[in-house]
Amino acid sequence: MAACCVRSRRRASWRRRPPPPSPDGGADLESQLRRVHSLALAGQLAAAHALSASLAAARPDALLALSLHGTLSLQRGDPAAARHSLSRAHELAPHDWRVATNLAACLLSLGDSNGATPPALAATRGAPAYAGAWQLLAKARLGAGAADEAERAAREAVRLDEEGRGGVAGGVADEAPLLTLCEALLARRELEGAKAAAARAAARAATPRAAAAAATLAARVESAAGRHEAALLALDAALKHDPSYDEARRTRLHAITPALRAGLLPRPRDVFIATYPKSGTTWMQQVVCLLRGAPPHVDVQAAAPYVEAALATGALTLRALRERPAPRVFKTHADWQSLPVAGCSDEGPAEGVRVVCVVRDPRDVCVSLFHHSRAIRGIAYGGSWDEWCDDFLAGRAPVPMAAEGGDWFDHTLGWWAIARRCPRRVLWVRYEGLLADPLGEVRRVARFLAPEHAEDEALLRRVVGTSSFEQMKARHEADPLNHSLRTEGGSAHFRNGKAGDWRRHMSEAQRERFAEVMRSRLRGSGLEDAFTFD
């Protein structure tokens, strides 16, 4: 935001006055600088930027040429070029607060908070009544972890801004100093003060983006205070103000699991189907729903919703999830430590809650998730198959709804440990076992969830028949909504469902790489012999 404020001030300064005569000589340089200004005022930023770049290269000792090139580079989204020119300009004129301000904003945009501090300090000394300089200093100190100093600078920016003493170049956006103050107070865990600052920023917000920023900070305050449901409501408000505000989306993704672990209260007979993506999730949703009495053509995504996605998209609220009629069935791709329900402990899920964890050979998961990630809008992975294999093994594969990443080994080993610790509450199911002996595995699931159905041979066979790969694929493909989620030409959600398909896709080098990593990551877990390497 600081860089944006600096850019808007620079444009305003062009309209107020032409550049002064060049102090370092040259009528030609002066005329060229005026040409840069004329092009910028006419909206021809690319041409203005190109001309300023040539002037800065030809005259590395010309302060105004360097400053103009740096400012235009910021506007053009090239902070690296801006840093080079503005750093040189700052060396030539260390007391020029305008150059210092732009350099600080540039370094902040590059994530260099420590580097931004000296020019921000120089700007406050050169223009002590300019709120924007204090705002930049506050953000620099906040990024460097100096929350106390950030708070002091932010309070000075707020004071100057509210007094209308923005300095020679005018003030900053009304809500900006308050937002930075809120962040500083939040970093210091002064939650009531942070909440008040966010509320004041919201009241002064002049644009939908500013209102969304204020609501997002308010949500962070609520989350820090343990008021997770209030945080989600604040994030809903942020996205209503500005649906494209990425910071609100990211914050919401991180807020969902704490909200569920605090607010989704467990009930006896709750069932969670926990999987890493592309491991037979829909198949197990179908099996569990049918064992619970659902009709043969049940919409499993509605009957057993993906809880994190339901909250993220607004399809369901936390209250609606809480109030679903028993027996409740939910789907999750969370690891064990993030199981989205209250009452979890080191001993397992809350009493009465059951988890069916389905695990598939990671090599088949890798193949299936590759095709899925290339086909689904919103992911549309563009890398090569070889790059994907590297990303998958490193835990960098873009797993939907994974705020912290999606490492198959971490996910699987966590669930394996808890399944061994409390087998009465967590059932471990192998995808390959379901393929090889569907009736036997469905009977095992029935015995775990509803022992009274375990010997009902007619029911079990009906569940197996209705849950066949062919029937589920046909029902999925018949729904137009599922086609709308795919990219043009993207592969189907149900591709082939076979075990060992990885052998058709992986090169010898990839096979060896997977075998090496699998043996290393699974060593000592009890899963070392669960997968073949032929």
mmCIF file of N, CA and C in Angstrom, residues 297-421:
data_model
loop_
_atom_site.group_PDB
_atom_site.id
_atom_site.type_symbol
_atom_site.label_atom_id
_atom_site.label_comp_id
_atom_site.label_asym_id
_atom_site.label_seq_id
_atom_site.Cartn_x
_atom_site.Cartn_y
_atom_site.Cartn_z
ATOM 1 N N HIS A 297 -28.582 -43.693 -5.275
ATOM 2 C CA HIS A 297 -28.025 -42.633 -6.120
ATOM 3 C C HIS A 297 -27.803 -41.348 -5.323
ATOM 4 N N VAL A 298 -27.364 -41.498 -4.106
ATOM 5 C CA VAL A 298 -27.128 -40.352 -3.229
ATOM 6 C C VAL A 298 -26.067 -39.423 -3.824
ATOM 7 N N ASP A 299 -26.270 -38.124 -3.646
ATOM 8 C CA ASP A 299 -25.242 -37.132 -3.984
ATOM 9 C C ASP A 299 -24.268 -37.094 -2.812
ATOM 10 N N VAL A 300 -23.152 -37.801 -2.952
ATOM 11 C CA VAL A 300 -22.261 -37.961 -1.807
ATOM 12 C C VAL A 300 -21.596 -36.651 -1.410
ATOM 13 N N GLN A 301 -21.424 -35.724 -2.357
ATOM 14 C CA GLN A 301 -20.790 -34.455 -2.000
ATOM 15 C C GLN A 301 -21.702 -33.612 -1.118
ATOM 16 N N ALA A 302 -23.010 -33.805 -1.242
ATOM 17 C CA ALA A 302 -23.953 -33.115 -0.363
ATOM 18 C C ALA A 302 -24.155 -33.887 0.931
ATOM 19 N N ALA A 303 -24.181 -35.220 0.835
ATOM 20 C CA ALA A 303 -24.430 -36.045 2.019
ATOM 21 C C ALA A 303 -23.215 -36.122 2.929
ATOM 22 N N ALA A 304 -22.019 -36.037 2.340
ATOM 23 C CA ALA A 304 -20.775 -36.095 3.122
ATOM 24 C C ALA A 304 -19.885 -34.953 2.666
ATOM 25 N N PRO A 305 -20.202 -33.706 3.052
ATOM 26 C CA PRO A 305 -19.501 -32.543 2.498
ATOM 27 C C PRO A 305 -18.037 -32.477 2.915
ATOM 28 N N TYR A 306 -17.265 -31.880 2.029
ATOM 29 C CA TYR A 306 -15.853 -31.573 2.282
ATOM 30 C C TYR A 306 -15.856 -30.333 3.168
ATOM 31 N N VAL A 307 -15.620 -30.509 4.467
ATOM 32 C CA VAL A 307 -15.919 -29.444 5.427
ATOM 33 C C VAL A 307 -15.097 -28.176 5.195
ATOM 34 N N GLU A 308 -13.797 -28.324 4.960
ATOM 35 C CA GLU A 308 -12.977 -27.125 4.766
ATOM 36 C C GLU A 308 -13.401 -26.355 3.518
ATOM 37 N N ALA A 309 -13.671 -27.081 2.432
ATOM 38 C CA ALA A 309 -14.082 -26.416 1.191
ATOM 39 C C ALA A 309 -15.456 -25.784 1.335
ATOM 40 N N ALA A 310 -16.351 -26.433 2.077
ATOM 41 C CA ALA A 310 -17.696 -25.880 2.273
ATOM 42 C C ALA A 310 -17.625 -24.527 2.961
ATOM 43 N N LEU A 311 -16.742 -24.407 3.956
ATOM 44 C CA LEU A 311 -16.573 -23.116 4.626
ATOM 45 C C LEU A 311 -15.853 -22.115 3.729
ATOM 46 N N ALA A 312 -14.847 -22.574 3.008
ATOM 47 C CA ALA A 312 -14.052 -21.658 2.181
ATOM 48 C C ALA A 312 -14.883 -21.034 1.073
ATOM 49 N N THR A 313 -15.778 -21.816 0.488
ATOM 50 C CA THR A 313 -16.581 -21.315 -0.626
ATOM 51 C C THR A 313 -17.863 -20.637 -0.175
ATOM 52 N N GLY A 314 -18.211 -20.795 1.108
ATOM 53 C CA GLY A 314 -19.471 -20.237 1.577
ATOM 54 C C GLY A 314 -20.657 -21.138 1.309
ATOM 55 N N ALA A 315 -20.407 -22.367 0.806
ATOM 56 C CA ALA A 315 -21.511 -23.293 0.549
ATOM 57 C C ALA A 315 -22.238 -23.645 1.839
ATOM 58 N N LEU A 316 -21.491 -23.735 2.940
ATOM 59 C CA LEU A 316 -22.077 -24.000 4.253
ATOM 60 C C LEU A 316 -21.401 -23.099 5.275
ATOM 61 N N THR A 317 -22.151 -22.704 6.276
ATOM 62 C CA THR A 317 -21.584 -21.954 7.392
ATOM 63 C C THR A 317 -21.211 -22.926 8.498
ATOM 64 N N LEU A 318 -20.451 -22.443 9.460
ATOM 65 C CA LEU A 318 -20.101 -23.281 10.603
ATOM 66 C C LEU A 318 -21.356 -23.702 11.354
ATOM 67 N N ARG A 319 -22.295 -22.795 11.467
ATOM 68 C CA ARG A 319 -23.559 -23.129 12.134
ATOM 69 C C ARG A 319 -24.305 -24.230 11.379
ATOM 70 N N ALA A 320 -24.337 -24.138 10.050
ATOM 71 C CA ALA A 320 -25.028 -25.158 9.257
ATOM 72 C C ALA A 320 -24.354 -26.517 9.402
ATOM 73 N N LEU A 321 -23.020 -26.529 9.464
ATOM 74 C CA LEU A 321 -22.310 -27.791 9.674
ATOM 75 C C LEU A 321 -22.635 -28.376 11.042
ATOM 76 N N ARG A 322 -22.684 -27.509 12.040
ATOM 77 C CA ARG A 322 -23.003 -27.976 13.398
ATOM 78 C C ARG A 322 -24.391 -28.596 13.460
ATOM 79 N N GLU A 323 -25.337 -27.988 12.727
ATOM 80 C CA GLU A 323 -26.745 -28.362 12.866
ATOM 81 C C GLU A 323 -27.189 -29.437 11.883
ATOM 82 N N ARG A 324 -26.264 -30.013 11.135
ATOM 83 C CA ARG A 324 -26.659 -31.096 10.225
ATOM 84 C C ARG A 324 -27.236 -32.254 11.025
ATOM 85 N N PRO A 325 -28.284 -32.883 10.498
ATOM 86 C CA PRO A 325 -28.919 -33.972 11.253
ATOM 87 C C PRO A 325 -28.001 -35.182 11.381
ATOM 88 N N ALA A 326 -28.133 -35.888 12.475
ATOM 89 C CA ALA A 326 -27.356 -37.102 12.697
ATOM 90 C C ALA A 326 -27.967 -38.238 11.856
ATOM 91 N N PRO A 327 -27.131 -39.203 11.493
ATOM 92 C CA PRO A 327 -25.681 -39.286 11.705
ATOM 93 C C PRO A 327 -24.935 -38.468 10.648
ATOM 94 N N ARG A 328 -23.975 -37.673 11.096
ATOM 95 C CA ARG A 328 -23.245 -36.786 10.193
ATOM 96 C C ARG A 328 -22.037 -37.512 9.591
ATOM 97 N N VAL A 329 -21.841 -37.280 8.298
ATOM 98 C CA VAL A 329 -20.670 -37.815 7.602
ATOM 99 C C VAL A 329 -19.957 -36.644 6.940
ATOM 100 N N PHE A 330 -18.654 -36.541 7.151
ATOM 101 C CA PHE A 330 -17.861 -35.453 6.588
ATOM 102 C C PHE A 330 -16.647 -36.020 5.854
ATOM 103 N N LYS A 331 -16.178 -35.241 4.911
ATOM 104 C CA LYS A 331 -14.949 -35.573 4.182
ATOM 105 C C LYS A 331 -13.892 -34.532 4.520
ATOM 106 N N THR A 332 -12.634 -34.978 4.611
ATOM 107 C CA THR A 332 -11.534 -34.038 4.835
ATOM 108 C C THR A 332 -10.259 -34.578 4.203
ATOM 109 N N HIS A 333 -9.401 -33.655 3.779
ATOM 110 C CA HIS A 333 -8.046 -34.017 3.343
ATOM 111 C C HIS A 333 -7.020 -33.558 4.378
ATOM 112 N N ALA A 334 -7.490 -33.218 5.566
ATOM 113 C CA ALA A 334 -6.596 -32.696 6.604
ATOM 114 C C ALA A 334 -5.681 -33.790 7.142
ATOM 115 N N ASP A 335 -4.513 -33.368 7.636
ATOM 116 C CA ASP A 335 -3.684 -34.313 8.372
ATOM 117 C C ASP A 335 -4.294 -34.518 9.760
ATOM 118 N N TRP A 336 -3.725 -35.468 10.505
ATOM 119 C CA TRP A 336 -4.323 -35.798 11.791
ATOM 120 C C TRP A 336 -4.367 -34.597 12.727
ATOM 121 N N GLN A 337 -3.302 -33.815 12.764
ATOM 122 C CA GLN A 337 -3.243 -32.683 13.683
ATOM 123 C C GLN A 337 -4.272 -31.612 13.351
ATOM 124 N N SER A 338 -4.863 -31.668 12.166
ATOM 125 C CA SER A 338 -5.828 -30.648 11.743
ATOM 126 C C SER A 338 -7.221 -31.227 11.517
ATOM 127 N N LEU A 339 -7.496 -32.418 12.047
ATOM 128 C CA LEU A 339 -8.829 -33.006 11.875
ATOM 129 C C LEU A 339 -9.884 -31.979 12.289
ATOM 130 N N PRO A 340 -10.801 -31.616 11.380
ATOM 131 C CA PRO A 340 -11.675 -30.459 11.620
ATOM 132 C C PRO A 340 -12.865 -30.743 12.524
ATOM 133 N N VAL A 341 -12.593 -31.044 13.774
ATOM 134 C CA VAL A 341 -13.659 -31.245 14.750
ATOM 135 C C VAL A 341 -13.081 -30.976 16.137
ATOM 136 N N ALA A 342 -13.917 -30.491 17.028
ATOM 137 C CA ALA A 342 -13.464 -30.210 18.392
ATOM 138 C C ALA A 342 -13.264 -31.516 19.162
ATOM 139 N N GLY A 343 -12.523 -31.418 20.267
ATOM 140 C CA GLY A 343 -12.391 -32.547 21.179
ATOM 141 C C GLY A 343 -11.278 -33.509 20.868
ATOM 142 N N CYS A 344 -10.421 -33.210 19.883
ATOM 143 C CA CYS A 344 -9.315 -34.115 19.568
ATOM 144 C C CYS A 344 -8.226 -33.994 20.635
ATOM 145 N N SER A 345 -7.513 -35.084 20.853
ATOM 146 C CA SER A 345 -6.402 -35.085 21.809
ATOM 147 C C SER A 345 -5.319 -36.003 21.279
ATOM 148 N N ASP A 346 -4.244 -36.140 22.047
ATOM 149 C CA ASP A 346 -3.167 -37.035 21.629
ATOM 150 C C ASP A 346 -3.640 -38.484 21.557
ATOM 151 N N GLU A 347 -4.755 -38.762 22.229
ATOM 152 C CA GLU A 347 -5.289 -40.123 22.238
ATOM 153 C C GLU A 347 -6.204 -40.400 21.061
ATOM 154 N N GLY A 348 -6.496 -39.379 20.266
ATOM 155 C CA GLY A 348 -7.334 -39.606 19.097
ATOM 156 C C GLY A 348 -8.521 -38.669 19.056
ATOM 157 N N PRO A 349 -9.466 -38.936 18.149
ATOM 158 C CA PRO A 349 -10.673 -38.107 18.066
ATOM 159 C C PRO A 349 -11.508 -38.236 19.331
ATOM 160 N N ALA A 350 -12.473 -37.328 19.471
ATOM 161 C CA ALA A 350 -13.367 -37.369 20.626
ATOM 162 C C ALA A 350 -14.123 -38.693 20.664
ATOM 163 N N GLU A 351 -14.512 -39.095 21.851
ATOM 164 C CA GLU A 351 -15.271 -40.328 22.035
ATOM 165 C C GLU A 351 -16.533 -40.287 21.177
ATOM 166 N N GLY A 352 -16.774 -41.380 20.460
ATOM 167 C CA GLY A 352 -17.953 -41.458 19.604
ATOM 168 C C GLY A 352 -17.690 -41.098 18.158
ATOM 169 N N VAL A 353 -16.629 -40.322 17.898
ATOM 170 C CA VAL A 353 -16.284 -39.947 16.523
ATOM 171 C C VAL A 353 -15.476 -41.082 15.889
ATOM 172 N N ARG A 354 -15.806 -41.398 14.649
ATOM 173 C CA ARG A 354 -15.077 -42.427 13.918
ATOM 174 C C ARG A 354 -14.453 -41.821 12.659
ATOM 175 N N VAL A 355 -13.230 -42.265 12.357
ATOM 176 C CA VAL A 355 -12.523 -41.796 11.165
ATOM 177 C C VAL A 355 -12.160 -43.003 10.312
ATOM 178 N N VAL A 356 -12.534 -42.944 9.039
ATOM 179 C CA VAL A 356 -12.104 -43.953 8.073
ATOM 180 C C VAL A 356 -11.028 -43.307 7.210
ATOM 181 N N CYS A 357 -9.813 -43.804 7.334
ATOM 182 C CA CYS A 357 -8.666 -43.224 6.621
ATOM 183 C C CYS A 357 -8.279 -44.150 5.467
ATOM 184 N N VAL A 358 -8.393 -43.654 4.248
ATOM 185 C CA VAL A 358 -8.067 -44.444 3.059
ATOM 186 C C VAL A 358 -6.706 -43.998 2.531
ATOM 187 N N VAL A 359 -5.830 -44.965 2.287
ATOM 188 C CA VAL A 359 -4.461 -44.679 1.846
ATOM 189 C C VAL A 359 -4.188 -45.434 0.550
ATOM 190 N N ARG A 360 -3.558 -44.732 -0.381
ATOM 191 C CA ARG A 360 -3.256 -45.292 -1.703
ATOM 192 C C ARG A 360 -1.763 -45.177 -1.972
ATOM 193 N N ASP A 361 -1.245 -46.066 -2.794
ATOM 194 C CA ASP A 361 0.166 -46.020 -3.189
ATOM 195 C C ASP A 361 0.504 -44.603 -3.677
ATOM 196 N N PRO A 362 1.531 -43.975 -3.096
ATOM 197 C CA PRO A 362 1.821 -42.581 -3.453
ATOM 198 C C PRO A 362 2.169 -42.386 -4.924
ATOM 199 N N ARG A 363 2.675 -43.424 -5.577
ATOM 200 C CA ARG A 363 3.013 -43.276 -6.995
ATOM 201 C C ARG A 363 1.748 -43.164 -7.849
ATOM 202 N N ASP A 364 0.717 -43.955 -7.494
ATOM 203 C CA ASP A 364 -0.561 -43.814 -8.199
ATOM 204 C C ASP A 364 -1.233 -42.491 -7.850
ATOM 205 N N VAL A 365 -1.102 -42.076 -6.588
ATOM 206 C CA VAL A 365 -1.636 -40.768 -6.194
ATOM 207 C C VAL A 365 -0.974 -39.672 -7.019
ATOM 208 N N CYS A 366 0.331 -39.768 -7.176
ATOM 209 C CA CYS A 366 1.081 -38.757 -7.925
ATOM 210 C C CYS A 366 0.570 -38.654 -9.361
ATOM 211 N N VAL A 367 0.365 -39.794 -10.010
ATOM 212 C CA VAL A 367 -0.138 -39.799 -11.392
ATOM 213 C C VAL A 367 -1.533 -39.204 -11.451
ATOM 214 N N SER A 368 -2.416 -39.677 -10.579
ATOM 215 C CA SER A 368 -3.812 -39.228 -10.610
ATOM 216 C C SER A 368 -3.934 -37.749 -10.281
ATOM 217 N N LEU A 369 -3.172 -37.293 -9.284
ATOM 218 C CA LEU A 369 -3.247 -35.886 -8.888
ATOM 219 C C LEU A 369 -2.654 -34.982 -9.969
ATOM 220 N N PHE A 370 -1.677 -35.488 -10.706
ATOM 221 C CA PHE A 370 -1.118 -34.716 -11.821
ATOM 222 C C PHE A 370 -2.198 -34.428 -12.864
ATOM 223 N N HIS A 371 -2.913 -35.470 -13.276
ATOM 224 C CA HIS A 371 -3.975 -35.275 -14.269
ATOM 225 C C HIS A 371 -5.081 -34.382 -13.712
ATOM 226 N N HIS A 372 -5.428 -34.590 -12.454
ATOM 227 C CA HIS A 372 -6.479 -33.789 -11.816
ATOM 228 C C HIS A 372 -6.071 -32.316 -11.755
ATOM 229 N N SER A 373 -4.827 -32.056 -11.371
ATOM 230 C CA SER A 373 -4.382 -30.674 -11.189
ATOM 231 C C SER A 373 -4.233 -29.943 -12.520
ATOM 232 N N ARG A 374 -4.025 -30.670 -13.585
ATOM 233 C CA ARG A 374 -3.984 -30.039 -14.908
ATOM 234 C C ARG A 374 -5.387 -29.779 -15.447
ATOM 235 N N ALA A 375 -6.374 -30.531 -14.926
ATOM 236 C CA ALA A 375 -7.725 -30.464 -15.494
ATOM 237 C C ALA A 375 -8.644 -29.493 -14.773
ATOM 238 N N ILE A 376 -8.347 -29.181 -13.502
ATOM 239 C CA ILE A 376 -9.286 -28.410 -12.693
ATOM 240 C C ILE A 376 -9.004 -26.920 -12.806
ATOM 241 N N ARG A 377 -10.055 -26.166 -13.099
ATOM 242 C CA ARG A 377 -9.924 -24.706 -13.136
ATOM 243 C C ARG A 377 -9.530 -24.218 -11.738
ATOM 244 N N GLY A 378 -8.672 -23.227 -11.702
ATOM 245 C CA GLY A 378 -8.215 -22.708 -10.420
ATOM 246 C C GLY A 378 -6.888 -23.304 -9.997
ATOM 247 N N ILE A 379 -6.541 -24.482 -10.556
ATOM 248 C CA ILE A 379 -5.208 -25.061 -10.336
ATOM 249 C C ILE A 379 -4.469 -25.048 -11.672
ATOM 250 N N ALA A 380 -4.991 -25.814 -12.639
ATOM 251 C CA ALA A 380 -4.466 -25.832 -14.014
ATOM 252 C C ALA A 380 -2.935 -25.836 -14.020
ATOM 253 N N TYR A 381 -2.363 -26.846 -13.367
ATOM 254 C CA TYR A 381 -0.904 -26.957 -13.273
ATOM 255 C C TYR A 381 -0.289 -26.944 -14.668
ATOM 256 N N GLY A 382 0.723 -26.111 -14.878
ATOM 257 C CA GLY A 382 1.321 -25.955 -16.199
ATOM 258 C C GLY A 382 2.704 -26.542 -16.340
ATOM 259 N N GLY A 383 3.225 -27.139 -15.266
ATOM 260 C CA GLY A 383 4.567 -27.709 -15.339
ATOM 261 C C GLY A 383 4.582 -29.060 -16.036
ATOM 262 N N SER A 384 5.776 -29.596 -16.229
ATOM 263 C CA SER A 384 5.932 -30.896 -16.890
ATOM 264 C C SER A 384 5.681 -32.024 -15.895
ATOM 265 N N TRP A 385 5.534 -33.234 -16.431
ATOM 266 C CA TRP A 385 5.358 -34.410 -15.590
ATOM 267 C C TRP A 385 6.584 -34.620 -14.702
ATOM 268 N N ASP A 386 7.765 -34.404 -15.228
ATOM 269 C CA ASP A 386 8.978 -34.577 -14.434
ATOM 270 C C ASP A 386 9.036 -33.554 -13.294
ATOM 271 N N GLU A 387 8.671 -32.310 -13.592
ATOM 272 C CA GLU A 387 8.630 -31.270 -12.552
ATOM 273 C C GLU A 387 7.597 -31.620 -11.489
ATOM 274 N N TRP A 388 6.477 -32.166 -11.941
ATOM 275 C CA TRP A 388 5.431 -32.548 -10.985
ATOM 276 C C TRP A 388 5.943 -33.620 -10.021
ATOM 277 N N CYS A 389 6.637 -34.620 -10.543
ATOM 278 C CA CYS A 389 7.166 -35.683 -9.670
ATOM 279 C C CYS A 389 8.090 -35.098 -8.604
ATOM 280 N N ASP A 390 8.942 -34.174 -9.008
ATOM 281 C CA ASP A 390 9.830 -33.524 -8.041
ATOM 282 C C ASP A 390 9.022 -32.748 -7.004
ATOM 283 N N ASP A 391 8.011 -32.006 -7.462
ATOM 284 C CA ASP A 391 7.171 -31.229 -6.543
ATOM 285 C C ASP A 391 6.436 -32.149 -5.573
ATOM 286 N N PHE A 392 5.922 -33.262 -6.082
ATOM 287 C CA PHE A 392 5.175 -34.195 -5.232
ATOM 288 C C PHE A 392 6.069 -34.765 -4.140
ATOM 289 N N LEU A 393 7.244 -35.227 -4.515
ATOM 290 C CA LEU A 393 8.151 -35.821 -3.531
ATOM 291 C C LEU A 393 8.631 -34.799 -2.506
ATOM 292 N N ALA A 394 8.695 -33.534 -2.904
ATOM 293 C CA ALA A 394 9.144 -32.474 -1.992
ATOM 294 C C ALA A 394 7.997 -31.870 -1.190
ATOM 295 N N GLY A 395 6.763 -32.364 -1.386
ATOM 296 C CA GLY A 395 5.620 -31.813 -0.654
ATOM 297 C C GLY A 395 5.139 -30.488 -1.184
ATOM 298 N N ARG A 396 5.471 -30.186 -2.457
ATOM 299 C CA ARG A 396 5.079 -28.903 -3.037
ATOM 300 C C ARG A 396 3.903 -29.017 -4.000
ATOM 301 N N ALA A 397 3.337 -30.194 -4.135
ATOM 302 C CA ALA A 397 2.217 -30.350 -5.069
ATOM 303 C C ALA A 397 1.048 -29.485 -4.607
ATOM 304 N N PRO A 398 0.378 -28.803 -5.546
ATOM 305 C CA PRO A 398 -0.715 -27.893 -5.157
ATOM 306 C C PRO A 398 -1.972 -28.645 -4.745
ATOM 307 N N VAL A 399 -2.037 -29.022 -3.484
ATOM 308 C CA VAL A 399 -3.178 -29.770 -2.961
ATOM 309 C C VAL A 399 -4.292 -28.801 -2.601
ATOM 310 N N PRO A 400 -5.519 -29.027 -3.074
ATOM 311 C CA PRO A 400 -6.619 -28.110 -2.748
ATOM 312 C C PRO A 400 -6.816 -27.965 -1.246
ATOM 313 N N MET A 401 -7.027 -26.740 -0.790
ATOM 314 C CA MET A 401 -7.355 -26.412 0.592
ATOM 315 C C MET A 401 -6.214 -26.666 1.565
ATOM 316 N N ALA A 402 -4.987 -26.902 1.083
ATOM 317 C CA ALA A 402 -3.861 -27.119 1.992
ATOM 318 C C ALA A 402 -3.158 -25.795 2.223
ATOM 319 N N ALA A 403 -3.406 -25.195 3.377
ATOM 320 C CA ALA A 403 -2.812 -23.885 3.657
ATOM 321 C C ALA A 403 -1.307 -23.985 3.850
ATOM 322 N N GLU A 404 -0.833 -25.093 4.398
ATOM 323 C CA GLU A 404 0.580 -25.206 4.743
ATOM 324 C C GLU A 404 1.334 -26.170 3.832
ATOM 325 N N GLY A 405 0.725 -26.619 2.757
ATOM 326 C CA GLY A 405 1.406 -27.555 1.881
ATOM 327 C C GLY A 405 0.721 -28.901 1.901
ATOM 328 N N GLY A 406 1.211 -29.827 1.071
ATOM 329 C CA GLY A 406 0.527 -31.101 0.955
ATOM 330 C C GLY A 406 1.475 -32.269 0.815
ATOM 331 N N ASP A 407 2.236 -32.575 1.850
ATOM 332 C CA ASP A 407 3.218 -33.649 1.795
ATOM 333 C C ASP A 407 2.528 -34.990 2.061
ATOM 334 N N TRP A 408 2.583 -35.908 1.084
ATOM 335 C CA TRP A 408 1.919 -37.202 1.236
ATOM 336 C C TRP A 408 2.488 -37.973 2.416
ATOM 337 N N PHE A 409 3.768 -37.933 2.603
ATOM 338 C CA PHE A 409 4.401 -38.720 3.661
ATOM 339 C C PHE A 409 4.007 -38.204 5.043
ATOM 340 N N ASP A 410 4.043 -36.899 5.244
ATOM 341 C CA ASP A 410 3.617 -36.347 6.532
ATOM 342 C C ASP A 410 2.160 -36.707 6.812
ATOM 343 N N HIS A 411 1.313 -36.546 5.805
ATOM 344 C CA HIS A 411 -0.113 -36.841 5.948
ATOM 345 C C HIS A 411 -0.322 -38.304 6.325
ATOM 346 N N THR A 412 0.311 -39.198 5.584
ATOM 347 C CA THR A 412 0.096 -40.632 5.776
ATOM 348 C C THR A 412 0.682 -41.119 7.095
ATOM 349 N N LEU A 413 1.892 -40.694 7.420
ATOM 350 C CA LEU A 413 2.522 -41.157 8.660
ATOM 351 C C LEU A 413 1.772 -40.658 9.886
ATOM 352 N N GLY A 414 1.219 -39.449 9.823
ATOM 353 C CA GLY A 414 0.430 -38.950 10.943
ATOM 354 C C GLY A 414 -0.809 -39.787 11.189
ATOM 355 N N TRP A 415 -1.526 -40.102 10.118
ATOM 356 C CA TRP A 415 -2.731 -40.921 10.273
ATOM 357 C C TRP A 415 -2.387 -42.363 10.655
ATOM 358 N N TRP A 416 -1.283 -42.878 10.136
ATOM 359 C CA TRP A 416 -0.870 -44.238 10.484
ATOM 360 C C TRP A 416 -0.574 -44.345 11.982
ATOM 361 N N ALA A 417 0.089 -43.339 12.522
ATOM 362 C CA ALA A 417 0.417 -43.355 13.953
ATOM 363 C C ALA A 417 -0.847 -43.333 14.807
ATOM 364 N N ILE A 418 -1.816 -42.488 14.457
ATOM 365 C CA ILE A 418 -3.021 -42.388 15.282
ATOM 366 C C ILE A 418 -3.917 -43.601 15.083
ATOM 367 N N ALA A 419 -3.886 -44.218 13.893
ATOM 368 C CA ALA A 419 -4.681 -45.427 13.655
ATOM 369 C C ALA A 419 -4.166 -46.581 14.503
ATOM 370 N N ARG A 420 -2.850 -46.665 14.674
ATOM 371 C CA ARG A 420 -2.297 -47.721 15.528
ATOM 372 C C ARG A 420 -2.547 -47.430 17.002
ATOM 373 N N ARG A 421 -2.573 -46.142 17.363
ATOM 374 C CA ARG A 421 -2.756 -45.762 18.760
ATOM 375 C C ARG A 421 -4.196 -45.985 19.219
#
